[in-house]
Amino acid sequence: MIPYGKQDINQQDIDAVVAVLKSDWLTQGPIIPQFEQGIAQYCQVQHAIATNSATSSLHIACMALGVTTGDRVWTSPISFVASSNCALYCDATVDFVDIDTSTGNMSVAALTEKLADAKQTNTLPKVVIPVHLGGQSCDMKAINTLAEQYGFSIIEDASHAIGARFEEKPVGACQYSDITVFSFHPVKIITSAEGGIATTNNPELARKMQRLRSHGVTNLPDEMTEPSHGPWYYQQIELGYNYRMTELQAALGLSQLARLDEFVTTRNSLVSEYLTAIDPLPVSALVQSEHIYSSYHLFVVLLDEEHADKQKSLICALREAGITAHLHYIPIHLQPYYGKLGFQKGDFPNAENYYRRAITLPLHPNMNSTDIEFICHTFNDLL
């Protein structure tokens, strides 16, 4: 069976984790800050705050930006539910911005129109969370221009996009955002088994997120309300969570980071082969902008309209043939929970059109040309 995504673990990764198991530290030790520094250097950003998942990072990112009751947060309907749930955790109101069907990413035109309408009704968002679907950055320069015009903050949900670039700068540099969040789930570009990280150039946001991931506790003198009682002393100064990454996770992530560029290069090479192989098929790949270098976490194709009704049967048949085709994602607003919040079918037509036509084909560094030839040949025979 060819999985749609798969981690690549080598002996160096195993040795790194075993070294931690043999050390004095399993939870909060020296490897976590080394991993954070490695990510910060790679992304050309000032601060990186590691957590136990990207969901946790999104949550504390919202909290650090002051999202609370009565605030509005907008994101993309084509994403995993964590992209919007993080705002609900803060008791904020969630809304969505429709996508550009050709890229799967948040539509700048739709965002522009929605912001203009929201200004008239005094319902502007406090935070917008663009989602870099499949590893391709949204048009962050254009979204940042709108942020300056309308006064909202930006969290990049780059869970798919470590190793990607926007205008020659690494995604995660926060050139056009307040905070960027990455995921290290096993099917992502690099893995720490489970884990996430938030990057920022704002020292106050960094400190806030560092506290929030660890119960709201600090031992820094300038954050305390009174002088320290001694070397054991700490204070809880706000309500936080236990969102900390372990030394084991950080060791695996740090080891994987050394191969990040290799993984991304391989993924891009495999996609080039895919694009040639699918050319005669009645499908189209998501459009990649010239000024963006995708990390290609996913390879998504869209069926032509005349074949859209075959989507389910194709995915099932591909799986029966040993190819784990998938679908990323079910539009969030169509989830039953979000139906209870007032969303309904028809609210975001581009996202719904995408969902009718999208198929995710396998893509991971352990694949080869023979796999792609088999996948595309099988796809063609089924059509």
Tab-separated table of C-alpha atoms in Angstrom, residues 72-76 83-84 87 93-97 106 110-119 123-130 152 155:
chain	number	residue	atom	x	y	z
A	72	ARG	CA	-13.673	37.803	15.638
A	73	VAL	CA	-11.163	35.511	13.971
A	74	TRP	CA	-11.273	34.657	10.262
A	75	THR	CA	-9.572	31.725	8.592
A	76	SER	CA	-9.899	29.433	5.570
A	83	SER	CA	-7.262	26.353	12.275
A	84	SER	CA	-10.604	27.632	13.515
A	87	ALA	CA	-10.223	30.841	18.202
A	93	THR	CA	-16.390	34.205	17.086
A	94	VAL	CA	-15.107	32.363	14.008
A	95	ASP	CA	-15.820	33.163	10.386
A	96	PHE	CA	-14.283	32.048	7.110
A	97	VAL	CA	-12.945	33.633	3.946
A	106	MET	CA	-7.477	32.047	1.036
A	110	ALA	CA	-12.710	37.507	-1.166
A	111	LEU	CA	-10.848	38.811	1.888
A	112	THR	CA	-10.785	42.340	0.462
A	113	GLU	CA	-14.523	42.290	-0.183
A	114	LYS	CA	-15.345	40.755	3.204
A	115	LEU	CA	-13.224	43.328	5.053
A	116	ALA	CA	-14.912	46.225	3.260
A	117	ASP	CA	-18.331	44.858	4.229
A	118	ALA	CA	-17.218	44.210	7.820
A	119	LYS	CA	-15.978	47.764	8.197
A	123	THR	CA	-17.523	43.582	12.541
A	124	LEU	CA	-13.859	43.559	11.527
A	125	PRO	CA	-11.702	40.629	12.678
A	126	LYS	CA	-9.077	40.926	15.387
A	127	VAL	CA	-7.001	38.157	13.786
A	128	VAL	CA	-6.894	36.556	10.341
A	129	ILE	CA	-5.346	33.075	10.020
A	130	PRO	CA	-4.324	32.310	6.404
A	152	PHE	CA	-6.008	43.101	12.262
A	155	ILE	CA	-1.210	34.213	12.342
